[in-house]
mmCIF file of C-alpha atoms and ligand atoms in Angstrom:
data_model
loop_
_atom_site.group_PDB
_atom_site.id
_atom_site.type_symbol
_atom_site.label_atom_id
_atom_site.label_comp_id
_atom_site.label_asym_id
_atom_site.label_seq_id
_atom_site.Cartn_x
_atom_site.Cartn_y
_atom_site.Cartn_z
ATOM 1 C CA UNK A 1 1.499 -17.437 7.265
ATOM 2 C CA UNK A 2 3.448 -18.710 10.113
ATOM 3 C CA UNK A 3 5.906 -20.261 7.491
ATOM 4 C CA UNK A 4 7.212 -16.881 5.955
ATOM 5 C CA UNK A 5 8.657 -16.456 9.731
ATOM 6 C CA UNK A 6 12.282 -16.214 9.177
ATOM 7 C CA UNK A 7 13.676 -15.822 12.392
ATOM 8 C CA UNK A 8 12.159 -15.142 16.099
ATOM 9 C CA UNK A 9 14.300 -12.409 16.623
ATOM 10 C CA UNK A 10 11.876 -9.354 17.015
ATOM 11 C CA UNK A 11 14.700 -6.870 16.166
ATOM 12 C CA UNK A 12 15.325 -8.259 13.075
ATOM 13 C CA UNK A 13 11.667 -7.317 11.054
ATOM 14 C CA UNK A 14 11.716 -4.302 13.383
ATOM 15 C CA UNK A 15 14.774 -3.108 11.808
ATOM 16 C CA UNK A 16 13.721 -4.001 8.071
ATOM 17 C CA UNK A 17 10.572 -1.538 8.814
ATOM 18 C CA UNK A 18 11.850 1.200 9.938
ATOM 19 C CA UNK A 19 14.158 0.673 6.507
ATOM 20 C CA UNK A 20 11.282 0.140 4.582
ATOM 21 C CA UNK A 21 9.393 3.582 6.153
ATOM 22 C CA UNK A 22 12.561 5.658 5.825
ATOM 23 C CA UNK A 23 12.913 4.844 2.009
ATOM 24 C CA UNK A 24 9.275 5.601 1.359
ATOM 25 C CA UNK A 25 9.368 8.709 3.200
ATOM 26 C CA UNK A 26 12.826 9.821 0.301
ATOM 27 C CA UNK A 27 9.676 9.509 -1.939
ATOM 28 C CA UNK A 28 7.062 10.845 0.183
ATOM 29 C CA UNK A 29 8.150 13.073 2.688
ATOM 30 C CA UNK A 30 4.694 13.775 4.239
ATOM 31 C CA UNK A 31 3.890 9.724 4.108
ATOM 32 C CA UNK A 32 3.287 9.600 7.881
ATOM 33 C CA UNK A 33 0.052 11.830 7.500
ATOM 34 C CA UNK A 34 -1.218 10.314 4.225
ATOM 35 C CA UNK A 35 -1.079 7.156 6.492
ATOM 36 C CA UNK A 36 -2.785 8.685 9.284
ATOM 37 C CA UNK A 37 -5.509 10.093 6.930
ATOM 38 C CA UNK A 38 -5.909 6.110 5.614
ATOM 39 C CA UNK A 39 -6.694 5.279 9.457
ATOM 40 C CA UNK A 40 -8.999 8.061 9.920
ATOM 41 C CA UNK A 41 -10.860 6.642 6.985
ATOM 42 C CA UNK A 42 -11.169 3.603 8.109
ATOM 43 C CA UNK A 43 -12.224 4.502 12.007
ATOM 44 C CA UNK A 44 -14.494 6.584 10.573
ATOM 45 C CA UNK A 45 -16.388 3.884 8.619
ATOM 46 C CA UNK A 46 -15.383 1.139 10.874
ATOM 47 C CA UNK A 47 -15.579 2.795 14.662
ATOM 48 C CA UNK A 48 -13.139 1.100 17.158
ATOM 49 C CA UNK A 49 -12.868 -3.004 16.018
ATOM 50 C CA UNK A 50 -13.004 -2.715 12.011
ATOM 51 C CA UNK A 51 -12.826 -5.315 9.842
ATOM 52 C CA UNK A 52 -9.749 -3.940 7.670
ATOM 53 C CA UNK A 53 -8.222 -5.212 4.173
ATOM 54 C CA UNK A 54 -5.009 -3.831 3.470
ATOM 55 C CA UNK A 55 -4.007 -4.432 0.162
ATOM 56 C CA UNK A 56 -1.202 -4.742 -1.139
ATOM 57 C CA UNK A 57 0.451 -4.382 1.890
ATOM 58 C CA UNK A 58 4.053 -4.862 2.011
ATOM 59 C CA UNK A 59 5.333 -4.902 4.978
ATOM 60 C CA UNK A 60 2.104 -4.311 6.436
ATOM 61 C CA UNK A 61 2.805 -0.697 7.222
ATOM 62 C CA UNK A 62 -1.077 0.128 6.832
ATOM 63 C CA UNK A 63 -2.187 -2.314 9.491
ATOM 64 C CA UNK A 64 0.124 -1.532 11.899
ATOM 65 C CA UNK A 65 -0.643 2.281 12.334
ATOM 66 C CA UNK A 66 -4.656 0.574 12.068
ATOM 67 C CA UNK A 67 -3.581 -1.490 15.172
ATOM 68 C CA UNK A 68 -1.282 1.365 16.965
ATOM 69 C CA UNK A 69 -4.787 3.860 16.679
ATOM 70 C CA UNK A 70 -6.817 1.409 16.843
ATOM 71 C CA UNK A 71 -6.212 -2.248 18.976
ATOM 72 C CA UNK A 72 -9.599 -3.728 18.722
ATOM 73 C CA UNK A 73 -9.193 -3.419 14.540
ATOM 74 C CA UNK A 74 -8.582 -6.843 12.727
ATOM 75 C CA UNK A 75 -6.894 -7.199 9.089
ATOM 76 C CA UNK A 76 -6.122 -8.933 5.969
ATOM 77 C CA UNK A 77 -2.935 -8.255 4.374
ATOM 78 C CA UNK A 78 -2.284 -9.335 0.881
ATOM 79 C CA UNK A 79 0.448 -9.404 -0.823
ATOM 80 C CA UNK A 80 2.570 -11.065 -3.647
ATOM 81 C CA UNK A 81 5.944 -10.125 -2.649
ATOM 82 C CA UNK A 82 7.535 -12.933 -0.432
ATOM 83 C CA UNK A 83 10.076 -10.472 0.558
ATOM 84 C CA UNK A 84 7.891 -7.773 2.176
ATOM 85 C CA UNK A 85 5.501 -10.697 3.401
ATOM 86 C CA UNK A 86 8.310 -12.120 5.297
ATOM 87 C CA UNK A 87 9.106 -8.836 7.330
ATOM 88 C CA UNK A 88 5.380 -8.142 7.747
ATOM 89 C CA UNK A 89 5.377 -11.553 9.264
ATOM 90 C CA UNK A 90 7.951 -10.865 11.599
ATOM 91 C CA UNK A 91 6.736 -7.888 12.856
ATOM 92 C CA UNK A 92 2.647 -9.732 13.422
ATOM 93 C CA UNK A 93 3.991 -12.473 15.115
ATOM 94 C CA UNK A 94 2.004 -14.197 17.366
ATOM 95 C CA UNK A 95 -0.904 -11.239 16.836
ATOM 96 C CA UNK A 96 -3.842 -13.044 15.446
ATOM 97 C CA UNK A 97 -5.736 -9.441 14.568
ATOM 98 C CA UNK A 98 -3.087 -9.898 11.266
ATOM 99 C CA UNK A 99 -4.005 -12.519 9.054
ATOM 100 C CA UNK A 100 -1.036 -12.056 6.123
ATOM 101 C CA UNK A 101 -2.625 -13.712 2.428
ATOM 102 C CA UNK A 102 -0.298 -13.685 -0.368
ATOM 103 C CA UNK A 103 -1.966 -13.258 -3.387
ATOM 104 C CA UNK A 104 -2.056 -11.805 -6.722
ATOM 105 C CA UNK A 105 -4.174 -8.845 -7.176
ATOM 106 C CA UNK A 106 -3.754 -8.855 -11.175
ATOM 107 C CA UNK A 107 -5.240 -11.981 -11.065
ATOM 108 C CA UNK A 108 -8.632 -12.586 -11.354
ATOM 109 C CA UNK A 109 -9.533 -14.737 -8.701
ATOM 110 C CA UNK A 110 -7.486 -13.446 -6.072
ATOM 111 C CA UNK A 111 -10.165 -12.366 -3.754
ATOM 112 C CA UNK A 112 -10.821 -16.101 -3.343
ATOM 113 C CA UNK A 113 -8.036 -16.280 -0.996
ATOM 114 C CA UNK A 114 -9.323 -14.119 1.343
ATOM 115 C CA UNK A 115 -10.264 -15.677 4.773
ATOM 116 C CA UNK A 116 -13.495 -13.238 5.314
ATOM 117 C CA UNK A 117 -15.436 -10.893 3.492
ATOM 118 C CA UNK A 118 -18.000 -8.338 4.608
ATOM 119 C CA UNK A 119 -14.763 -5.784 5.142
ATOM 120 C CA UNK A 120 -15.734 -2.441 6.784
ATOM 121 C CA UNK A 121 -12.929 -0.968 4.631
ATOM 122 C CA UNK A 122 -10.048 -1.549 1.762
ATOM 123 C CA UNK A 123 -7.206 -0.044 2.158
ATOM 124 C CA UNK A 124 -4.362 0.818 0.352
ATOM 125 C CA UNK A 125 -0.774 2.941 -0.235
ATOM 126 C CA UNK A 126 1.551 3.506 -3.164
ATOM 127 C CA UNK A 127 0.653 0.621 -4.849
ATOM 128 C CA UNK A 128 -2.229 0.508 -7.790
ATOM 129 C CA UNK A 129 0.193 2.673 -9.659
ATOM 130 C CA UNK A 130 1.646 -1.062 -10.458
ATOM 131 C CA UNK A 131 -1.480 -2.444 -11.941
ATOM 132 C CA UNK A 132 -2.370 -1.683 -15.861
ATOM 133 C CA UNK A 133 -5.519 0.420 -16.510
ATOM 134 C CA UNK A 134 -8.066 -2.491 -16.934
ATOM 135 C CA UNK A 135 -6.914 -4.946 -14.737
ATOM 136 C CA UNK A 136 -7.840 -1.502 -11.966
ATOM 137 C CA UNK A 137 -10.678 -0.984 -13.023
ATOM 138 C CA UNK A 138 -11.541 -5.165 -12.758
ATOM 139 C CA UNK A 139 -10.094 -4.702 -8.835
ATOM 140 C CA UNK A 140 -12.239 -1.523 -8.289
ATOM 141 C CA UNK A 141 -15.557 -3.977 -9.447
ATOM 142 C CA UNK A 142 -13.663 -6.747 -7.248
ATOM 143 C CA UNK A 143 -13.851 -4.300 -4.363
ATOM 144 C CA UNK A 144 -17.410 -3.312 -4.586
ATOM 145 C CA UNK A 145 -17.977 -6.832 -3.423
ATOM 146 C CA UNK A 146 -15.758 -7.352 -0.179
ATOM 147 C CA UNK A 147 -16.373 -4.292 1.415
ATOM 148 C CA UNK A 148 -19.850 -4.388 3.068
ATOM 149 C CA UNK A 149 -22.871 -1.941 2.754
ATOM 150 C CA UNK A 150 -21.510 1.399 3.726
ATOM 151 C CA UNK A 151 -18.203 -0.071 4.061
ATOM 152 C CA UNK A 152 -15.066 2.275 2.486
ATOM 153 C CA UNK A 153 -12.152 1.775 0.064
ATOM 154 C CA UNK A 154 -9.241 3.967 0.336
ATOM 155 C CA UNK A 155 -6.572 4.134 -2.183
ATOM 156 C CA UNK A 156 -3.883 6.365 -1.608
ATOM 157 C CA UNK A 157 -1.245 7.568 -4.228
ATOM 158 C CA UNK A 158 -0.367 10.130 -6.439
ATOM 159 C CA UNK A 159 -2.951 11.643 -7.899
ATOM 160 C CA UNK A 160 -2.672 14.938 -9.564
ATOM 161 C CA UNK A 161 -5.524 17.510 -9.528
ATOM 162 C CA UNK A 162 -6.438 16.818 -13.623
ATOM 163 C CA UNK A 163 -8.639 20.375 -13.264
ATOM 164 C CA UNK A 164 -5.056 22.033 -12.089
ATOM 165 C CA UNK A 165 -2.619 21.593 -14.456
ATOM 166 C CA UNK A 166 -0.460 24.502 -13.774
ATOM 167 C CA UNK A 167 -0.168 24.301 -10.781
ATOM 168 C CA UNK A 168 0.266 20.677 -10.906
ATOM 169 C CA UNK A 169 3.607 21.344 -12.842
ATOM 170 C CA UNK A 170 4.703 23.267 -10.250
ATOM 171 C CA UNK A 171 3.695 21.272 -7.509
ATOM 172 C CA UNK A 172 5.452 18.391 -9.179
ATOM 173 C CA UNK A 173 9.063 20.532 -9.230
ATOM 174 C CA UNK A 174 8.583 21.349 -5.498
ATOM 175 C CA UNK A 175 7.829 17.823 -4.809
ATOM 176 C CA UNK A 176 10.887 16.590 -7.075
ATOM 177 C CA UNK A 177 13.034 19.274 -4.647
ATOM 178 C CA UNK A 178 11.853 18.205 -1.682
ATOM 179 C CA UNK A 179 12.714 14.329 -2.431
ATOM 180 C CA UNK A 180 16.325 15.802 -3.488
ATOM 181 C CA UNK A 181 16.098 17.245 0.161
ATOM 182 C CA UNK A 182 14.904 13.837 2.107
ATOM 183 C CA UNK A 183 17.470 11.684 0.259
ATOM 184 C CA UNK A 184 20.594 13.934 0.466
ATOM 185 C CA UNK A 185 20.675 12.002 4.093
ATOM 186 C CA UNK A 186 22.195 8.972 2.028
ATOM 187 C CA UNK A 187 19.220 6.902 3.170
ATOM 188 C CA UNK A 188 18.982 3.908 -0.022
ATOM 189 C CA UNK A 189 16.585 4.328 -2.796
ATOM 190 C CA UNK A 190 14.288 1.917 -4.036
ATOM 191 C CA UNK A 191 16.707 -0.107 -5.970
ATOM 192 C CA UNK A 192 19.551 0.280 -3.445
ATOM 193 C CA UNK A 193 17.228 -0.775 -0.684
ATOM 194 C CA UNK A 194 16.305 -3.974 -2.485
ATOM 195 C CA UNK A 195 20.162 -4.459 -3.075
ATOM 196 C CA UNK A 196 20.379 -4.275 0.550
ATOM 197 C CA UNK A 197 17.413 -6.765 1.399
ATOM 198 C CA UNK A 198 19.336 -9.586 -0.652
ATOM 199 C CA UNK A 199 22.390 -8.513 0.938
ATOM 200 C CA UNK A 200 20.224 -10.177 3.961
ATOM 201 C CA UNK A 201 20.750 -13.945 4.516
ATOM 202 C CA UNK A 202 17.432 -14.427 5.815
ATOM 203 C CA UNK A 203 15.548 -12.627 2.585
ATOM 204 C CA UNK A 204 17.822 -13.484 0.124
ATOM 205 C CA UNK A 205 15.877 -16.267 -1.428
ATOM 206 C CA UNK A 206 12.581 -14.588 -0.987
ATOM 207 C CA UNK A 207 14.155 -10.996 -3.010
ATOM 208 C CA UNK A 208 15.287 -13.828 -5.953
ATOM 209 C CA UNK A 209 11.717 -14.652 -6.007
ATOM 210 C CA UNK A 210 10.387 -11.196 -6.166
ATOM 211 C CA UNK A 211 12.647 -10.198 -8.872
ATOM 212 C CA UNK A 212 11.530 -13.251 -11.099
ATOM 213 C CA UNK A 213 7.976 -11.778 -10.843
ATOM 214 C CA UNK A 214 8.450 -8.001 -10.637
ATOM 215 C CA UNK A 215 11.787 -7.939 -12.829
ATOM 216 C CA UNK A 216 14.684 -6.089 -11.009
ATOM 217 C CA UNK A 217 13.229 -2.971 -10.384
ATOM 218 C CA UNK A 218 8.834 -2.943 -10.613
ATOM 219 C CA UNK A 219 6.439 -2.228 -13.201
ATOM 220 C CA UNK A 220 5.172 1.352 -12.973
ATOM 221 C CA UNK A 221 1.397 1.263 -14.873
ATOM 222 C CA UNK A 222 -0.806 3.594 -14.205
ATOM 223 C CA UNK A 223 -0.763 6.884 -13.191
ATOM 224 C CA UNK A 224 -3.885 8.549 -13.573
ATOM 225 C CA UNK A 225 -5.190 11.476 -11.842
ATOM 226 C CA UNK A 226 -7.711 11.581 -9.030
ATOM 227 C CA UNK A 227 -10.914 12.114 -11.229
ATOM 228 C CA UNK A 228 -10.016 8.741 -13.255
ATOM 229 C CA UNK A 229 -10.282 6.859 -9.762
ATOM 230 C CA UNK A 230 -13.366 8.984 -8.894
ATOM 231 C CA UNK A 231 -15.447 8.097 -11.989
ATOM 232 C CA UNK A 232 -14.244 4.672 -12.205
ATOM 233 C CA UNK A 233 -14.758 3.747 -8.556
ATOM 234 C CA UNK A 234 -17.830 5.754 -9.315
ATOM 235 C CA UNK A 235 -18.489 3.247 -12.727
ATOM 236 C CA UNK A 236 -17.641 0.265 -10.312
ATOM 237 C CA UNK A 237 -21.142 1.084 -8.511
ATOM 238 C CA UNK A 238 -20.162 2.834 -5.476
ATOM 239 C CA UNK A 239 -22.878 4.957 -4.181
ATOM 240 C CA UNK A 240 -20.352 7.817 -3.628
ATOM 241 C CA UNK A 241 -16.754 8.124 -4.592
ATOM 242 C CA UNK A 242 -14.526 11.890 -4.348
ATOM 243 C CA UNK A 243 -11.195 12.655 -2.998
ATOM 244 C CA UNK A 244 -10.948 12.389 0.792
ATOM 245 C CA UNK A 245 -7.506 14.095 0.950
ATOM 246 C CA UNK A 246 -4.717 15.487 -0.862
ATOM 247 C CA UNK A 247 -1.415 16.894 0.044
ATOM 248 C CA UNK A 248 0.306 18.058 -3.276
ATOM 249 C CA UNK A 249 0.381 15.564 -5.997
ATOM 250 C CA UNK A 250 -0.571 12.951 -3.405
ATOM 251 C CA UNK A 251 -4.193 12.310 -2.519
ATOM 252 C CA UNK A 252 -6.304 9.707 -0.958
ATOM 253 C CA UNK A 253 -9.603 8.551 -3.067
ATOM 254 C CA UNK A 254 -12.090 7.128 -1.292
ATOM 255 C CA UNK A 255 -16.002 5.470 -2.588
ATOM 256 C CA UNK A 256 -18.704 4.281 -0.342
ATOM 257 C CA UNK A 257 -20.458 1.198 -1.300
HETATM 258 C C1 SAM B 1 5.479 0.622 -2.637
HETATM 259 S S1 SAM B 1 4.785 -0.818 -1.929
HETATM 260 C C2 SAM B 1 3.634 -0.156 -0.756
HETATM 261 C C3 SAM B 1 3.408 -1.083 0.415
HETATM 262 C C4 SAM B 1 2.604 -0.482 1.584
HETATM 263 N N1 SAM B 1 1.248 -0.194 1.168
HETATM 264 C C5 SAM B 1 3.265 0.755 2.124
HETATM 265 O O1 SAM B 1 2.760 1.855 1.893
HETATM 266 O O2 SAM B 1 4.295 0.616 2.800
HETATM 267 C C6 SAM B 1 3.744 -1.459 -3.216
HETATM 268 C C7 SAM B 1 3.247 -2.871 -2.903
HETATM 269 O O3 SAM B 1 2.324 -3.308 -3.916
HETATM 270 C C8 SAM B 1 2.515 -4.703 -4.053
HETATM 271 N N2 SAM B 1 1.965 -5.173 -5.330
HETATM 272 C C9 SAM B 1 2.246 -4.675 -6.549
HETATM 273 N N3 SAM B 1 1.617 -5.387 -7.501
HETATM 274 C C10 SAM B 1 0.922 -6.356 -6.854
HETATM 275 C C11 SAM B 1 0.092 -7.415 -7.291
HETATM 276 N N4 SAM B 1 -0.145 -7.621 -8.589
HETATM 277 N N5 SAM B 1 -0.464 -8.229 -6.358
HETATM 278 C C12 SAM B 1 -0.221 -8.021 -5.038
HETATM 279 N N6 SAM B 1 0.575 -7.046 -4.560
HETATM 280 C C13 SAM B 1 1.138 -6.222 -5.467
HETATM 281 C C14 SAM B 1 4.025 -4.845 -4.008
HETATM 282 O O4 SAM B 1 4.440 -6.167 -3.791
HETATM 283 C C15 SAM B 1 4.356 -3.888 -2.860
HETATM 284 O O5 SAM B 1 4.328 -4.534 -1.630
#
């Protein structure tokens, strides 16, 4: 995706990611680890060189911690935000272990655009939230068929405990407090930060674009807790699906085809 390369000034998608991370950590403080816990998923299905999908990728934050632990890993990002893509792209340049797709995962033949199958793991962060119930459960079924034998997908998000609600409630005040806590810095939020990318001349057209297809802010779906993921990864014909992490609210499913 050579043609989503705005500028050649490395600085310039440098600077847009360490944006992007610092606005995701206002919502997820401990995001750093649930990313590390992705790439120890993935080297522990995948060893040393995996073959990686990272979907719905963004800015392909995902595949650069893969690379960072990992330098002999390859990936697929996909995305459909032209915006994101366009950073990512700046950032992979010239790295052929990135291949960047842009695709849409709510529709149905988006795994078509893929370059390679046979994936030693999906991965993915903050993101099926978007995607209504049965379109997720048709990209779960999707899944089951790009990952290979033994390969691993990862989904990452928030996920209550459905068997705690209690101490879900609570856990969902202390993480509403400790958001208060990481944005009192001033940093943007999510609709200040997209303010900001149009405010860019080079991703001003692309942010247009995204807003025709997401709307101004984006479509919130989903939500269910971890044990909807388990059985339906589980339903999907995975030969073993349970939560491989949790911090909070926040936890990383994870099935074993
Ligand atoms: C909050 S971002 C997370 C990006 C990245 N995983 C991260 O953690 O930094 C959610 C991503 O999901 C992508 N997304 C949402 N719906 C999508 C769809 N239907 N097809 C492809 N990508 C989608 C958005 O464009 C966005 O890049």
């Amino acid at each position: 995706m050579s043609d989503t390369m705005l500028t050649d000034d490395p600085t310039w998608a440098e600077g847009w990611q360490a944006s992007w991370d610092h606005q995701q950590e206002g919502y997820m403080p401990d995001r750093e680890a649930r990313l590390a816990a992705l790439v120890d998923i993935v080297e522990a299905v995948g060893g040393a060189a995996p073959l990686v999908l990272d979907l719905a990728c963004g800015t392909a934050s995902i595949s650069r911690r893969i690379l960072h632990r990992l330098p002999g890993a390859r990936t697929v990002a996909v995305d459909i935000d032209p915006a994101l893509l366009a950073i990512a792209a700046g950032s992979i340049a010239g790295d052929d272990r990135v291949t960047l797709v842009r695709a849409d995962l709510a529709d149905p033949g988006w795994s078509a655009a893929l370059p390679e199958s046979g994936f030693d793991a999906v991965v993915t962060a903050t993101a099926l939230h978007w995607l209504p119930e049965p379109t997720l459960r048709r990209l779960y079924g999707d899944l089951r068929g790009v990952v290979r034998p033994g390969g691993v997908v990862a989904n990452a998000d928030e996920m209550p405990p459905a068997d705690l609600p209690r101490l879900t409630a609570g856990l969902r005040e202390v993480a509403a407090r400790r958001r208060a806590a990481a944005m009192a810095d001033g940093r943007p939020d999510w609709d200040a930060w997209w303010d900001l990318a149009a405010g860019d001349a080079l991703l001003a057209g692309a942010v247009a674009e995204r807003r025709r297809f997401f709307g101004a802010s984006h479509p919130a779906q989903f939500d269910p807790p971890a044990s909807w993921h388990v059985a339906a990864l589980a339903a999907a014909g995975f030969a073993e699906s349970g939560v491989a992490w949790r911090q909070g609210t926040g936890a990383i499913v994870a099935a074993v085809r």
